[in-house]
Tab-separated table of C-alpha atoms in Angstrom:
chain	number	residue	atom	x	y	z
A	1	MET	CA	90.447	107.646	123.510
A	2	LYS	CA	87.543	109.549	125.072
A	3	PRO	CA	89.520	112.788	125.596
A	4	LEU	CA	90.879	112.603	122.042
A	5	VAL	CA	87.421	112.217	120.488
A	6	GLN	CA	85.978	114.887	122.755
A	7	LEU	CA	88.762	117.348	121.979
A	8	THR	CA	88.859	116.646	118.248
A	9	TYR	CA	85.181	116.243	117.407
A	10	GLY	CA	83.238	117.276	120.506
A	11	VAL	CA	80.960	115.592	123.017
A	12	LYS	CA	78.422	114.802	120.308
A	13	TYR	CA	80.769	112.133	118.861
A	14	LEU	CA	81.578	110.256	122.086
A	15	PRO	CA	79.200	107.383	121.177
A	16	VAL	CA	81.606	106.329	118.381
A	17	ILE	CA	84.223	105.163	120.892
A	18	ILE	CA	82.670	101.718	121.443
A	19	PRO	CA	82.290	100.961	117.710
A	20	ILE	CA	85.906	102.022	117.190
A	21	PHE	CA	87.040	99.520	119.816
A	22	ILE	CA	84.942	96.820	118.150
A	23	ILE	CA	86.468	97.531	114.726
A	24	LEU	CA	90.068	98.157	115.813
A	25	PRO	CA	91.254	94.533	116.295
A	26	ALA	CA	89.859	93.592	112.887
A	27	ILE	CA	91.658	96.520	111.251
A	28	VAL	CA	94.926	95.457	112.887
A	29	LEU	CA	94.489	91.892	111.616
A	30	SER	CA	93.573	93.170	108.169
A	31	THR	CA	96.676	95.339	108.094
A	32	ALA	CA	98.785	92.356	109.108
A	33	THR	CA	97.506	90.351	106.127
A	34	THR	CA	98.061	93.126	103.567
A	35	PRO	CA	101.397	91.555	102.507
A	36	VAL	CA	99.470	88.411	101.571
A	37	ASN	CA	97.448	90.416	99.037
A	38	ILE	CA	100.650	91.967	97.739
A	39	LEU	CA	102.104	88.457	97.327
A	40	PHE	CA	99.049	87.373	95.343
A	41	GLN	CA	99.363	90.415	93.071
A	42	SER	CA	103.113	90.233	92.601
A	43	THR	CA	103.272	86.528	91.782
A	44	GLY	CA	100.738	86.738	88.979
A	45	LYS	CA	97.785	85.430	90.988
A	46	PRO	CA	95.614	88.505	91.583
A	47	HIS	CA	92.505	86.338	91.267
A	48	LEU	CA	93.351	84.810	94.652
A	49	ALA	CA	92.907	88.186	96.344
A	50	TYR	CA	89.425	88.475	94.862
A	51	LYS	CA	88.502	84.876	95.657
A	52	SER	CA	89.508	85.404	99.279
A	53	LEU	CA	86.868	88.133	99.601
A	54	ILE	CA	83.815	86.299	98.231
A	55	PHE	CA	82.874	84.434	101.418
A	56	PRO	CA	83.619	87.359	103.801
A	57	VAL	CA	81.517	89.758	101.729
A	58	ILE	CA	78.592	87.333	101.772
A	59	ILE	CA	78.945	86.971	105.552
A	60	GLN	CA	79.103	90.730	105.996
A	61	ILE	CA	76.018	91.359	103.838
A	62	ILE	CA	73.924	88.669	105.520
A	63	SER	CA	74.973	89.620	109.055
A	64	GLY	CA	74.373	93.282	108.242
A	65	LEU	CA	70.876	92.600	106.960
A	66	LEU	CA	70.089	90.502	110.029
A	67	PHE	CA	71.599	92.607	112.808
A	68	ILE	CA	71.979	96.257	111.798
A	69	PRO	CA	68.254	97.110	111.749
A	70	THR	CA	67.920	96.214	115.427
A	71	GLY	CA	71.487	96.707	116.665
A	72	GLY	CA	72.359	99.992	114.982
A	73	ILE	CA	75.930	101.245	114.930
A	74	LEU	CA	77.213	98.587	117.346
A	75	ALA	CA	75.841	95.820	115.139
A	76	ALA	CA	77.293	97.525	112.063
A	77	ALA	CA	80.703	97.657	113.722
A	78	ALA	CA	80.471	93.999	114.740
A	79	CYS	CA	79.380	92.940	111.226
A	80	PHE	CA	82.247	94.895	109.679
A	81	ALA	CA	84.719	93.387	112.159
A	82	LEU	CA	83.409	89.881	111.489
A	83	GLY	CA	83.707	90.316	107.726
A	84	THR	CA	87.200	91.759	108.041
A	85	VAL	CA	88.422	88.944	110.303
A	86	VAL	CA	86.946	86.291	107.994
A	87	ALA	CA	88.615	88.019	105.016
A	88	SER	CA	91.992	87.949	106.754
A	89	LEU	CA	91.599	84.315	107.753
A	90	SER	CA	90.547	83.320	104.240
A	91	GLN	CA	93.603	85.098	102.816
A	92	LEU	CA	95.819	83.133	105.208
A	93	TYR	CA	94.055	79.898	104.240
A	94	ILE	CA	94.595	80.567	100.529
A	95	LEU	CA	98.220	81.522	101.230
A	96	LYS	CA	98.775	78.227	103.020
A	97	ARG	CA	97.024	76.216	100.287
A	98	GLU	CA	98.576	77.906	97.242
A	99	TYR	CA	102.098	78.608	98.472
A	100	ALA	CA	102.738	75.712	100.909
A	101	VAL	CA	103.954	77.954	103.702
A	102	ASP	CA	103.078	75.842	106.742
A	103	GLY	CA	106.418	76.432	108.421
A	104	MET	CA	106.387	80.150	107.642
A	105	ILE	CA	102.950	80.682	109.181
A	106	LYS	CA	104.107	78.976	112.375
A	107	LYS	CA	107.090	81.329	112.450
A	108	LEU	CA	104.835	84.367	112.004
A	109	LEU	CA	102.597	83.520	114.961
A	110	ILE	CA	103.384	85.422	118.141
A	111	LYS	CA	104.971	83.228	120.781
A	112	LYS	CA	105.501	83.754	124.509
A	113	GLN	CA	109.204	84.453	124.011
A	114	ASP	CA	108.361	87.170	121.458
A	115	ILE	CA	106.200	88.965	124.003
A	116	GLU	CA	108.909	88.580	126.634
A	117	PHE	CA	111.520	89.996	124.249
A	118	VAL	CA	109.393	93.070	123.483
A	119	ARG	CA	108.598	93.544	127.172
A	120	SER	CA	112.245	93.357	128.247
A	121	PHE	CA	113.270	95.678	125.414
A	122	ALA	CA	110.625	98.234	126.423
A	123	PHE	CA	111.692	98.068	130.070
A	124	SER	CA	115.336	98.524	129.115
A	125	LEU	CA	114.420	101.653	127.133
A	126	ILE	CA	112.410	103.002	130.065
A	127	SER	CA	115.224	102.369	132.529
A	128	LYS	CA	117.763	104.049	130.203
A	129	SER	CA	115.529	107.110	129.857
A	130	LYS	CA	115.266	107.417	133.661
A	131	VAL	CA	119.066	107.467	133.977
A	132	HIS	CA	119.446	110.484	131.652
């Protein structure tokens, strides 16, 4: 990441690397719950998408007011990440409550065999590329 930032933006922007790494997991989780928002919209319940954001926004505002003045950009990144994670979790909670998808959520969680499958698949691709 450091060479990419340095090459693209210059040395002056290297301090943004740590905040990016703080925010990145939250962005990934948020992206993973985007289909939940689409489900809310497409099934005639767009109000659920808005309701799922009330608590996370309050958390983000309060944590921002408390921590950003003293913590600067790192605190801002952490507050954003916290709000984003809480938003994703609240969307999953509302999904479970409104759509009774207990079994589906368990199927969506990553299991050890899923990781093993991806790992073996990646290694098989690498070994095939070495042969050619």
